[in-house]
mmCIF file of C-alpha atoms and ligand atoms in Angstrom:
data_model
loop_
_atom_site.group_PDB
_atom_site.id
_atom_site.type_symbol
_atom_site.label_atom_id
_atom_site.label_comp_id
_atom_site.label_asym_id
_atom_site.label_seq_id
_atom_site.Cartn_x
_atom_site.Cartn_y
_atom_site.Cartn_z
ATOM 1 C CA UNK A 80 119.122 96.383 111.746
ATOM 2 C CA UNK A 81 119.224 100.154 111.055
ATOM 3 C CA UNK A 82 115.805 101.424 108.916
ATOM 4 C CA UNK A 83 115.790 104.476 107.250
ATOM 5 C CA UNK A 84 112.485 106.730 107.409
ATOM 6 C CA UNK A 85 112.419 108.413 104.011
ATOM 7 C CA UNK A 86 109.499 111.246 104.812
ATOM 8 C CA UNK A 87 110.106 110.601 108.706
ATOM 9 C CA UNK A 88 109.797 114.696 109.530
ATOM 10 C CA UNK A 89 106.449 114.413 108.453
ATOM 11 C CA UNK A 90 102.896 113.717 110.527
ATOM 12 C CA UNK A 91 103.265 110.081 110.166
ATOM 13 C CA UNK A 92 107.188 109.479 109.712
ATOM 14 C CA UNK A 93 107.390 111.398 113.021
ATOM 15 C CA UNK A 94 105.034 108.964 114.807
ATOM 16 C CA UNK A 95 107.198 106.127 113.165
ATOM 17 C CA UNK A 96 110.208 107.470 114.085
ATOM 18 C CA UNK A 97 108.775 107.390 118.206
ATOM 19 C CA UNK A 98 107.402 103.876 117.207
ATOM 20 C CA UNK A 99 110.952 102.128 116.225
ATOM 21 C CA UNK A 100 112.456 104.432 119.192
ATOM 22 C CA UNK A 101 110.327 102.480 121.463
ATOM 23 C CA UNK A 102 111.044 99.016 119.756
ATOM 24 C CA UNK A 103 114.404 99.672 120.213
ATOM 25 C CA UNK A 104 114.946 99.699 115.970
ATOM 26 C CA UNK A 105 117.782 102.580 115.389
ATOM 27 C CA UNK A 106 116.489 104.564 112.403
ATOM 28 C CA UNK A 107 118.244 107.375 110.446
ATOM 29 C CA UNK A 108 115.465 110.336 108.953
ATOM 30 C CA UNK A 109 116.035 111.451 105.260
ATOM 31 C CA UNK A 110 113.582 114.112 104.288
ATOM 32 C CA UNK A 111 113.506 117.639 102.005
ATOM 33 C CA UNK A 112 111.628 119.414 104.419
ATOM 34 C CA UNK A 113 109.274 120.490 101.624
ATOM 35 C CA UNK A 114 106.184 119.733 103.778
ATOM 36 C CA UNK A 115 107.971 118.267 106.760
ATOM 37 C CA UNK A 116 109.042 119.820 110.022
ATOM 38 C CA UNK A 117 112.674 119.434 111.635
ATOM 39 C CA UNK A 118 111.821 119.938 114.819
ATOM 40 C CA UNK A 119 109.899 116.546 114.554
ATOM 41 C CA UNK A 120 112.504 114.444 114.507
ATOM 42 C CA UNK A 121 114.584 113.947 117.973
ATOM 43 C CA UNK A 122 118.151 115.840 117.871
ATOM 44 C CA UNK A 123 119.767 111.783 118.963
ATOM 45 C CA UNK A 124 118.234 110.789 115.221
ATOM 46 C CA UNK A 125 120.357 110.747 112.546
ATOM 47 C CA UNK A 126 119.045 113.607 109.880
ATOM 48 C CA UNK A 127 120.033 113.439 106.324
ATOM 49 C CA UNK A 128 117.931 116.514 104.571
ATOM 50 C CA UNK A 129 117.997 115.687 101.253
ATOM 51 C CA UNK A 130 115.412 114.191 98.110
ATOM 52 C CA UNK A 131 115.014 111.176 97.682
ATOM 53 C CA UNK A 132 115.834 111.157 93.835
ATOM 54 C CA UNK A 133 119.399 112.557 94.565
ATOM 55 C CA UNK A 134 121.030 109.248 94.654
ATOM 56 C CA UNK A 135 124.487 110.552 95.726
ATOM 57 C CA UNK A 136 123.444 111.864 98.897
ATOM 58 C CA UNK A 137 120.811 108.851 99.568
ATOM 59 C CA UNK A 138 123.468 105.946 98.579
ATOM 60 C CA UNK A 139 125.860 108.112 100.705
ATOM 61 C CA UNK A 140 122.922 107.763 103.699
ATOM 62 C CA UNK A 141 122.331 104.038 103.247
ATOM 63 C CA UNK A 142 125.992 102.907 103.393
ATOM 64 C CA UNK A 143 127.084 105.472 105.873
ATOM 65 C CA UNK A 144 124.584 104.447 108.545
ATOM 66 C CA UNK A 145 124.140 101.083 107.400
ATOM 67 C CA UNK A 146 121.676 100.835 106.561
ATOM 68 C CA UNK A 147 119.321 97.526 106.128
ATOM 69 C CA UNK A 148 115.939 98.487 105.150
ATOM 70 C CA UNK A 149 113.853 101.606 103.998
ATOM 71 C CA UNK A 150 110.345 102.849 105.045
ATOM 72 C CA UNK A 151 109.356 105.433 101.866
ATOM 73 C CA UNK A 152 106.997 107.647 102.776
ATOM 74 C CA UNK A 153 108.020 110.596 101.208
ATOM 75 C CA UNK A 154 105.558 111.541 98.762
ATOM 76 C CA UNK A 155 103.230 114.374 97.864
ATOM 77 C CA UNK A 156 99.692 113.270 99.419
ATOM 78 C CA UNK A 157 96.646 115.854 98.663
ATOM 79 C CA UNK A 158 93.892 114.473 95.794
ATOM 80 C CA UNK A 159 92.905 117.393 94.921
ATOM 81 C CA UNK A 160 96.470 118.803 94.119
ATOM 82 C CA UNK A 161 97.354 115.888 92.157
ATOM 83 C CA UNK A 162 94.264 116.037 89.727
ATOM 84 C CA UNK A 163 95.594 119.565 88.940
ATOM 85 C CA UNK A 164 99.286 118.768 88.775
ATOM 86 C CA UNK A 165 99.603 115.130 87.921
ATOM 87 C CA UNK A 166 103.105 115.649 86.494
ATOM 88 C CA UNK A 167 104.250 116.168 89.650
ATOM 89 C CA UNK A 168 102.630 113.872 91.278
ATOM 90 C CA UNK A 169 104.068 110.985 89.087
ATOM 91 C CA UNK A 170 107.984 113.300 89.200
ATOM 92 C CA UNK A 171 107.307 113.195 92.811
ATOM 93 C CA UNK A 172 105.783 109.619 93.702
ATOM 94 C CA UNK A 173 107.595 107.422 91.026
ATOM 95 C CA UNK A 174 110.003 108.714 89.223
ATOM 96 C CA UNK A 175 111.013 109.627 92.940
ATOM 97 C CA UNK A 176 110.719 106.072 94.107
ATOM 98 C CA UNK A 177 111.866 104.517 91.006
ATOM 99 C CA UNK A 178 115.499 106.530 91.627
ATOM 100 C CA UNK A 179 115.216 105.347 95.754
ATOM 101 C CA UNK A 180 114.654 102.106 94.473
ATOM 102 C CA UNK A 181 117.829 102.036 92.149
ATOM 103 C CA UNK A 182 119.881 103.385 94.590
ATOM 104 C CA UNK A 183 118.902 101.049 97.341
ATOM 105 C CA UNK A 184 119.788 98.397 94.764
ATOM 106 C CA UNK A 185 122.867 99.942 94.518
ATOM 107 C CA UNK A 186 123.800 100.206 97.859
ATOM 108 C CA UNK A 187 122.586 96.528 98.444
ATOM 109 C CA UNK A 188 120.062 97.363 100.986
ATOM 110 C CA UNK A 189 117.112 94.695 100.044
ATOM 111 C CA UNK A 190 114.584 95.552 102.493
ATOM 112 C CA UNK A 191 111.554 98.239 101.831
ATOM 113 C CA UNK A 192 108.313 98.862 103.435
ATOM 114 C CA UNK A 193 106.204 101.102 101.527
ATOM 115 C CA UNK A 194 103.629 103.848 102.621
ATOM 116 C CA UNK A 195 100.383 102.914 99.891
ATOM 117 C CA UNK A 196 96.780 104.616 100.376
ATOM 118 C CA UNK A 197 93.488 103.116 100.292
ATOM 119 C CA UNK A 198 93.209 105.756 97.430
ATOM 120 C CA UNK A 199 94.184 102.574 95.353
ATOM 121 C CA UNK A 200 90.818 101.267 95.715
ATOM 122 C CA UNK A 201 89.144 104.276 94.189
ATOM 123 C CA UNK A 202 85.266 103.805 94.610
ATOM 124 C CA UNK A 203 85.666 99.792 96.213
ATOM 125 C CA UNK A 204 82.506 97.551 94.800
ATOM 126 C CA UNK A 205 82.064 96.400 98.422
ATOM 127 C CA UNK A 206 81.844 98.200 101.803
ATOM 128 C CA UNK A 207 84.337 95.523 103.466
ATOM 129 C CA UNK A 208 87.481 96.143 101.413
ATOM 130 C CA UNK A 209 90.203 93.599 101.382
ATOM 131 C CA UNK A 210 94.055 93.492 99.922
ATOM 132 C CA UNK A 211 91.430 91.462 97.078
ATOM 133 C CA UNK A 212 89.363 93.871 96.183
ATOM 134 C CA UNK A 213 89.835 95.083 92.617
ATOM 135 C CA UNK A 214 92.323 98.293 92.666
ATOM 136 C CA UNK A 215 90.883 101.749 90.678
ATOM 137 C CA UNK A 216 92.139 104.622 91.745
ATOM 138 C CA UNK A 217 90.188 107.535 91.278
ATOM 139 C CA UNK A 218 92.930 110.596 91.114
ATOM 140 C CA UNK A 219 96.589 110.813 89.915
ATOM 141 C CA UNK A 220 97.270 110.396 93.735
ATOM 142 C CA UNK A 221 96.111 107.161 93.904
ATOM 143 C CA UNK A 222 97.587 105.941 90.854
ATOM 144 C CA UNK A 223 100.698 106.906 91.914
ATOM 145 C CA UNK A 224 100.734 104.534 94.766
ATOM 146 C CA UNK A 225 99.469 101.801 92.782
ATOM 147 C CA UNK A 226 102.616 102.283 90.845
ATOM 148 C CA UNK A 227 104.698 102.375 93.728
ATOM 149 C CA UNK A 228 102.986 98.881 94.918
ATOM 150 C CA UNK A 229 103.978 97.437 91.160
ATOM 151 C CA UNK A 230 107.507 98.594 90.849
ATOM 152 C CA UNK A 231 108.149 96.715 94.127
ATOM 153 C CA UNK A 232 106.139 93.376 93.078
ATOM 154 C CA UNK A 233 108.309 93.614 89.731
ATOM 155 C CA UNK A 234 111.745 94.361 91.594
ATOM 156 C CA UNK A 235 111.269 91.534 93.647
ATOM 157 C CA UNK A 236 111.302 89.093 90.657
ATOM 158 C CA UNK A 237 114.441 90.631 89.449
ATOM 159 C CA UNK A 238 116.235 91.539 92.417
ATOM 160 C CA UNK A 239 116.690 90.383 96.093
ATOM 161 C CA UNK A 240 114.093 92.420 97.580
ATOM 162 C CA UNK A 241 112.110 91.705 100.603
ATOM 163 C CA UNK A 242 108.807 93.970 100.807
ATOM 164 C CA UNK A 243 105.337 95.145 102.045
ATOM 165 C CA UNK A 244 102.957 97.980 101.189
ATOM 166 C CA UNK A 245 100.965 99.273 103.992
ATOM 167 C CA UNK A 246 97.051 100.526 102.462
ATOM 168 C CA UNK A 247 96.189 103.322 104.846
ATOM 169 C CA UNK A 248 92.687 104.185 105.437
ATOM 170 C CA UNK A 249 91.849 107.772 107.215
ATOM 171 C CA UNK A 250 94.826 108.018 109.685
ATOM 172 C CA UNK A 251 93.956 110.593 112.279
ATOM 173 C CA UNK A 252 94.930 111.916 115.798
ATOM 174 C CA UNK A 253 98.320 112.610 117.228
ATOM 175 C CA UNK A 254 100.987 110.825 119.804
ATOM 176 C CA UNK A 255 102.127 113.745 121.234
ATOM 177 C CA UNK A 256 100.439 117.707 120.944
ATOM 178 C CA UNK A 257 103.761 119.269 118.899
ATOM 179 C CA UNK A 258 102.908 116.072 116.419
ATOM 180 C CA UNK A 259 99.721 116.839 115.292
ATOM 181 C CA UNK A 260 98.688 116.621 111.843
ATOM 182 C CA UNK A 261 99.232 120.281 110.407
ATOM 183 C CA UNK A 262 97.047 119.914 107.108
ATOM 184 C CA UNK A 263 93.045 120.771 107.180
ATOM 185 C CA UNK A 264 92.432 118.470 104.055
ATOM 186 C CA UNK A 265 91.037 115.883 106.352
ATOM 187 C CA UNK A 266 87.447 115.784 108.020
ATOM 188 C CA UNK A 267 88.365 116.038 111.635
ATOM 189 C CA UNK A 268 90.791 119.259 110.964
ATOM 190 C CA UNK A 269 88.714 120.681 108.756
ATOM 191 C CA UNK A 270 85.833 120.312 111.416
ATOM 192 C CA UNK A 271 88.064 122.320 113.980
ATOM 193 C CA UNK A 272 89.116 124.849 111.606
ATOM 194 C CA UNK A 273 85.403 125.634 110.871
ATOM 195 C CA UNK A 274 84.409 126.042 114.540
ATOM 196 C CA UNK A 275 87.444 127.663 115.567
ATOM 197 C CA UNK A 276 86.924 130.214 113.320
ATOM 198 C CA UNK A 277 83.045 130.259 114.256
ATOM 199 C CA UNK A 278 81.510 129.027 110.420
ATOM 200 C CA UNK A 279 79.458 125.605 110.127
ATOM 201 C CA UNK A 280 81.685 122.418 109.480
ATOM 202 C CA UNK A 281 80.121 121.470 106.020
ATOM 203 C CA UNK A 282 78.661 117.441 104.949
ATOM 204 C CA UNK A 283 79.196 116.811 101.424
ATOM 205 C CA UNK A 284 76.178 114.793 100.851
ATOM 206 C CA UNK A 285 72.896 113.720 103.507
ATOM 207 C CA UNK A 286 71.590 111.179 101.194
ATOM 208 C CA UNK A 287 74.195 108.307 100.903
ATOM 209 C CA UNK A 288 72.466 104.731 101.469
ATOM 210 C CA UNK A 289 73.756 104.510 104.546
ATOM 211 C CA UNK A 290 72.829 104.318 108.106
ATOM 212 C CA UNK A 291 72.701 107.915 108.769
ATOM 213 C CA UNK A 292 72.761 109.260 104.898
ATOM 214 C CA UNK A 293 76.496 110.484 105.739
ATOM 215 C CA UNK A 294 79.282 108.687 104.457
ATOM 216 C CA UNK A 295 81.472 106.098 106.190
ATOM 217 C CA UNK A 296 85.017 105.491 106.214
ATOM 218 C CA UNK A 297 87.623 103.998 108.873
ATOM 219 C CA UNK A 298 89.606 106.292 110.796
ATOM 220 C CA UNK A 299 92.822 104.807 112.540
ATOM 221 C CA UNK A 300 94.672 106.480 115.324
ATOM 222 C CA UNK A 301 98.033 107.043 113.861
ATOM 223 C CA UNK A 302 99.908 106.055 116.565
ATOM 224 C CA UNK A 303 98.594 102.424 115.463
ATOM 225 C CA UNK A 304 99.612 103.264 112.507
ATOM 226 C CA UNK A 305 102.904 103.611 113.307
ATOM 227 C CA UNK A 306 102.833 100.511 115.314
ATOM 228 C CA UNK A 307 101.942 98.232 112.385
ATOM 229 C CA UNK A 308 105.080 99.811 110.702
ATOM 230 C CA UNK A 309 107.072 98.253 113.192
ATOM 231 C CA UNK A 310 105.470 95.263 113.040
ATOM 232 C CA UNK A 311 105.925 94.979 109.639
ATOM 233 C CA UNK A 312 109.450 95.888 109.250
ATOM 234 C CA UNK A 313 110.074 93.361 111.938
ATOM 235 C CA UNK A 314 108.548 90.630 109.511
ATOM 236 C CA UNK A 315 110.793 91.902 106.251
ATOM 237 C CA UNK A 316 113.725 91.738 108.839
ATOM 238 C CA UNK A 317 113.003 88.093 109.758
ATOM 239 C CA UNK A 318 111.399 86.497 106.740
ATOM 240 C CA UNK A 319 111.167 86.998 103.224
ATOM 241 C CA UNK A 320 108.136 87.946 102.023
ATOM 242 C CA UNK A 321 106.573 90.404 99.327
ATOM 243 C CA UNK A 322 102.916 91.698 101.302
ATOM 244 C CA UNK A 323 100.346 94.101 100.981
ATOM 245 C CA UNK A 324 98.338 94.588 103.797
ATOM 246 C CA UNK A 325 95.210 97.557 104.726
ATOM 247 C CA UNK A 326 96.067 99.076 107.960
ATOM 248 C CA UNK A 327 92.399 100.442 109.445
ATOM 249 C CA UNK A 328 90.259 99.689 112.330
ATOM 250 C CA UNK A 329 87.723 97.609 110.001
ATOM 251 C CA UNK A 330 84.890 99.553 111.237
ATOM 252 C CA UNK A 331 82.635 102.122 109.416
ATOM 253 C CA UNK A 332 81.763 105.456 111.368
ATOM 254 C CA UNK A 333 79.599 108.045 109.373
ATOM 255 C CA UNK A 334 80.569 112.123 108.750
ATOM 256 C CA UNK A 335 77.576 112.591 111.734
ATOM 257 C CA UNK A 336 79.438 110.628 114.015
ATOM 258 C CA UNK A 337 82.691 111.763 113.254
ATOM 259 C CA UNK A 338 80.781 115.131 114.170
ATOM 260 C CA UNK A 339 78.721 114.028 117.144
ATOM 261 C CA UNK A 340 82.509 112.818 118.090
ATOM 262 C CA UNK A 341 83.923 115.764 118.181
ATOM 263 C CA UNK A 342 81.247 118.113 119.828
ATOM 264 C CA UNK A 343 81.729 115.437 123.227
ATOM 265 C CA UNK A 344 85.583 116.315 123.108
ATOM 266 C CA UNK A 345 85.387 119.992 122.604
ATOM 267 C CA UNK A 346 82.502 120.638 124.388
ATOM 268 C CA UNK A 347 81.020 123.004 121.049
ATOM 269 C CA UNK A 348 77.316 122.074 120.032
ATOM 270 C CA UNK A 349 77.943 123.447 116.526
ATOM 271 C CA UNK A 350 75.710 122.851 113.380
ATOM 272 C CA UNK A 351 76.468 121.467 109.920
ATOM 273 C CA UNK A 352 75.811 123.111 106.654
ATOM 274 C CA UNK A 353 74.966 120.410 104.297
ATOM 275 C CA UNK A 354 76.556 120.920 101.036
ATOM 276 C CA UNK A 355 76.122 118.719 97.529
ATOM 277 C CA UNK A 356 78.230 115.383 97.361
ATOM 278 C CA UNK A 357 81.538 115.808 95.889
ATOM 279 C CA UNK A 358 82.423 113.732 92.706
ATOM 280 C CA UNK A 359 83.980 110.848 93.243
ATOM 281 C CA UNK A 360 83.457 110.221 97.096
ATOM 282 C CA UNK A 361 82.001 106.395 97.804
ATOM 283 C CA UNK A 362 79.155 105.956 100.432
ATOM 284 C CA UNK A 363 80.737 103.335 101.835
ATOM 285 C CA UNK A 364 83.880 101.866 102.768
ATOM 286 C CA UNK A 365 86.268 100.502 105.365
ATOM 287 C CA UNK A 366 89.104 98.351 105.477
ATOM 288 C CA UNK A 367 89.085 94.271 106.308
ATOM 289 C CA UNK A 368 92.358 94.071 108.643
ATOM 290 C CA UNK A 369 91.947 90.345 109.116
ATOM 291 C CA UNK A 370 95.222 89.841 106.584
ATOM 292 C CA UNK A 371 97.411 92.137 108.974
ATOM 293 C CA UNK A 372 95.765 90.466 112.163
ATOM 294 C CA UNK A 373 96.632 87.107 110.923
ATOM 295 C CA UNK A 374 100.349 87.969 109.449
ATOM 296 C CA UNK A 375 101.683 90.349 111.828
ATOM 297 C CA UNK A 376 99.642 90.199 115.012
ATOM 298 C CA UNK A 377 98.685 94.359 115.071
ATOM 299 C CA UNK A 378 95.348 95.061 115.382
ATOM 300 C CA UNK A 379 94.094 99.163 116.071
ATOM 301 C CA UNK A 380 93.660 99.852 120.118
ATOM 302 C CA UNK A 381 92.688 103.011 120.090
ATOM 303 C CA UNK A 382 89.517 104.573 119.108
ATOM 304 C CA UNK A 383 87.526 107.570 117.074
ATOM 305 C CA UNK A 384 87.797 109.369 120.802
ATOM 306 C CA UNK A 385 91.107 109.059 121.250
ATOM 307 C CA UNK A 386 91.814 110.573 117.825
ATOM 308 C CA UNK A 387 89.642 113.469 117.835
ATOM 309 C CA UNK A 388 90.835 113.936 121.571
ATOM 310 C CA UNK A 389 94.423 114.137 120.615
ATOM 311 C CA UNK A 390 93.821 115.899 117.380
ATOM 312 C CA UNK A 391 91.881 118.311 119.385
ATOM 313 C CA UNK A 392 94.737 119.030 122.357
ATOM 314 C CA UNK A 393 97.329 119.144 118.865
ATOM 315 C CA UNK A 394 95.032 121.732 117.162
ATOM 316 C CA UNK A 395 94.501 123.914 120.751
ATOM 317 C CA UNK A 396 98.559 123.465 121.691
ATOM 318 C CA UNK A 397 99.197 124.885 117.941
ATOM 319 C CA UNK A 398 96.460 128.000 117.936
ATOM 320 C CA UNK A 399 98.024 129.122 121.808
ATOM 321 C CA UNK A 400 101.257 128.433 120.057
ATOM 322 C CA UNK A 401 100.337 131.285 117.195
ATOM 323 C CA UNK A 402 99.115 133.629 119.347
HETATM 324 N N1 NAD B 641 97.937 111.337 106.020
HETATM 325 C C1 NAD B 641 97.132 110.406 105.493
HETATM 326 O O1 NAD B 641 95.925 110.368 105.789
HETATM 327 C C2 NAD B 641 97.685 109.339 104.551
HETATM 328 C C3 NAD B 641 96.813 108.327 104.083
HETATM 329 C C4 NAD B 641 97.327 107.349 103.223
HETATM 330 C C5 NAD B 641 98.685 107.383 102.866
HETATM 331 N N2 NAD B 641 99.492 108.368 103.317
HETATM 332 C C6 NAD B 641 100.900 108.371 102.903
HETATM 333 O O2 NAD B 641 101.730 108.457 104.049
HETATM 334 C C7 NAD B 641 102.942 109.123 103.725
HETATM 335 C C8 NAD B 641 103.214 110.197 104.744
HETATM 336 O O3 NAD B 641 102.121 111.108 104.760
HETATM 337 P P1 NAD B 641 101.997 112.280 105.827
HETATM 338 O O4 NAD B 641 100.551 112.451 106.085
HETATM 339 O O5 NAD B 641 102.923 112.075 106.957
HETATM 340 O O6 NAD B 641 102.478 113.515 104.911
HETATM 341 P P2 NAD B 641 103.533 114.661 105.225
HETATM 342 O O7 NAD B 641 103.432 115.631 104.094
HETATM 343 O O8 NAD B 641 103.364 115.179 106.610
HETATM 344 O O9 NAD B 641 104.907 113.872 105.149
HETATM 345 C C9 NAD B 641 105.609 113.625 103.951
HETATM 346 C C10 NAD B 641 107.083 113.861 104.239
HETATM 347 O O10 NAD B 641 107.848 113.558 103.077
HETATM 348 C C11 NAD B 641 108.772 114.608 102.832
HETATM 349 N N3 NAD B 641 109.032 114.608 101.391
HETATM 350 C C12 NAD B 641 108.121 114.831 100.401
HETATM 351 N N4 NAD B 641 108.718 114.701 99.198
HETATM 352 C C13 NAD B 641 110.020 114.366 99.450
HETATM 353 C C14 NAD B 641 111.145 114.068 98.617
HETATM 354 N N5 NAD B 641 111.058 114.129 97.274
HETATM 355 N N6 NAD B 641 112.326 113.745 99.198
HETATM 356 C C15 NAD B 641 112.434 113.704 100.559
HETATM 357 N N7 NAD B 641 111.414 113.989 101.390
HETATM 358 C C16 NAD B 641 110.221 114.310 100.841
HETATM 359 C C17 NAD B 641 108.079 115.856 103.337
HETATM 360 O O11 NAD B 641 108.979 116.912 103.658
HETATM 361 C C18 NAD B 641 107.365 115.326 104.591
HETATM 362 O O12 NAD B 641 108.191 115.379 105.738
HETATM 363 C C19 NAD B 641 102.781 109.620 102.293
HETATM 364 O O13 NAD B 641 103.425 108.700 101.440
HETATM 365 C C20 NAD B 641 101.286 109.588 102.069
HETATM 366 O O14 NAD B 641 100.972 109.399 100.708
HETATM 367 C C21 NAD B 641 99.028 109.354 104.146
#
């Protein structure tokens, strides 16, 4: 079995990539390099840099490394980027896919685990959010991997296709300091950027119904993460199955916690500026993982320490790095 890691030079792929290393799955990396890093991806990995709509160099790939199944995460990820170019977003996301798709077909390679958001859920009804819950994505990027999710459920009914669609919640953290996540669009990033450069972290809203008036959401340590990866691609490779399943801790922490969090690991006693709410963000929400318990035996070890404790030695190994 030989899975290629379309997207693997990026934050997550490169976790994945250590993940199947240490399963013992051999994995070949395609990826443009367009937010990705090289240096990510282990000189004994097989590195195709290429798109993933350029069929001729993928099929080439897929049947020169024989390839069995594909993990797609290559995709263009940031909300607020897709609301203002949502062209590229759907070029990028599925019209990408769609031409991956096709030329796994192609190359007979009937395996594909997909890389989905809990953006499909857009502002949930409920708090507890299971694969159930009724999907409405709030931005282009969202909708996007909704549409990756249905081309798979509709190539399976025409085509020999065994698949799953992992719903991440907040993935944070890092598995090793060079592998940190190296965007600030996230809350624990943007926290460090704020006090590294001495300004007040800011909390979009102090008046949420919730426990603290902050909002909640799930974080999950990437390297679990990755691990569910594996444990899903070891499912597709034993059993045919078509599965969507939310990958998060299944427990709520709140923006002040997140922040209380992270002034115990770096030792800074900072204050908050509390800014308006921004449209669009829930109160409330964090994933049900009971499906993914049940199915594939993974369940999150690691906690919101851990991540902010290994985002925090990624973020200080990058700024002595710089300087
Ligand atoms: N980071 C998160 O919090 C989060 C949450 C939910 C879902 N996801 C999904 O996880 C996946 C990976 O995200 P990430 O955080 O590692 O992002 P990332 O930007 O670090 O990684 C994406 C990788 O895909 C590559 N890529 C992009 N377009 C490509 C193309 N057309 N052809 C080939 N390679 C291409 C990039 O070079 C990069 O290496 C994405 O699909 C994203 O939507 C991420």
């Amino acid at each position: 079995m030989t899975w290629m890691l379309t997207g693997g030079a990026g934050y997550i792929g490169a976790h994945i990539v250590a993940a199947f290393q240490r399963a013992g799955v051999p994995v070949v990396v395609l990826d443009d390099l367009s937010t990705g890093i090289r240096d990510n991806v282990p000189d004994e990995v097989p590195f195709v840099q290429a798109s993933i709509a350029d069929p001729a160099v993928v099929g080439a790939a897929l049947r020169g490394h024989g390839v069995t199944g594909v993990l797609h995460l290559a995709a263009k990820k940031a909300v607020g980027e897709s609301v203002a170019r949502p062209l590229h977003y759907w070029d990028e996301n599925v019209a990408g896919m769609r031409s991956l798709l096709q030329t796994c077909v192609d190359a007979g390679v009937d395996r594909v685990l997909f890389s989905s958001s809990a953006a499909v859920y857009g502002n949930p009804p409920v708090d507890r959010v299971t694969e159930d819950t009724a999907t409405a994505p709030m931005s282009p990027y969202g909708e996007t991997k909704l549409a990756g999710e249905w081309m798979l459920r509709d190539l399976a009914v025409a085509a020999p296709l065994r698949w799953a669609a992992l719903r991440y919640f907040n993935v944070a953290g890092s598995g090793a300091p060079e592998l940190g996540d190296r965007s600030v669009a996230n809350l624990i990033p943007m926290t460090f950027e704020a006090i590294t450069a001495g300004r007040n972290p800011q909390l979009f809203g102090d008046d949420y119904d919730t426990r603290d008036g902050s909002c909640v959401r799930d974080y999950i340590h990437v390297v679990d993460l990755a691990e569910a990866h594996v444990a899903a691609a070891q499912r597709l490779d034993a059993e045919d199955t078509g599965e969507i399943y939310n990958v998060g801790r299944g427990e709520g922490v709140t923006v002040k916690e997140v922040f209380d969090t992270v002034r115990g690991v770096t030792g800074q006693d900072f204050v908050y500026d509390v800014a308006a709410r921004r449209p669009g963000d829930p109160a409330a929400y964090f994933a049900d993982p009971a499906k993914i318990r049940s199915q594939l035996g993974w369940a999150a070890r690691l906690h919101l320490a851990d991540m902010v404790r290994t985002a925090w030695d990624s973020w200080q190994s990058r700024a002595l790095g710089a300087s």
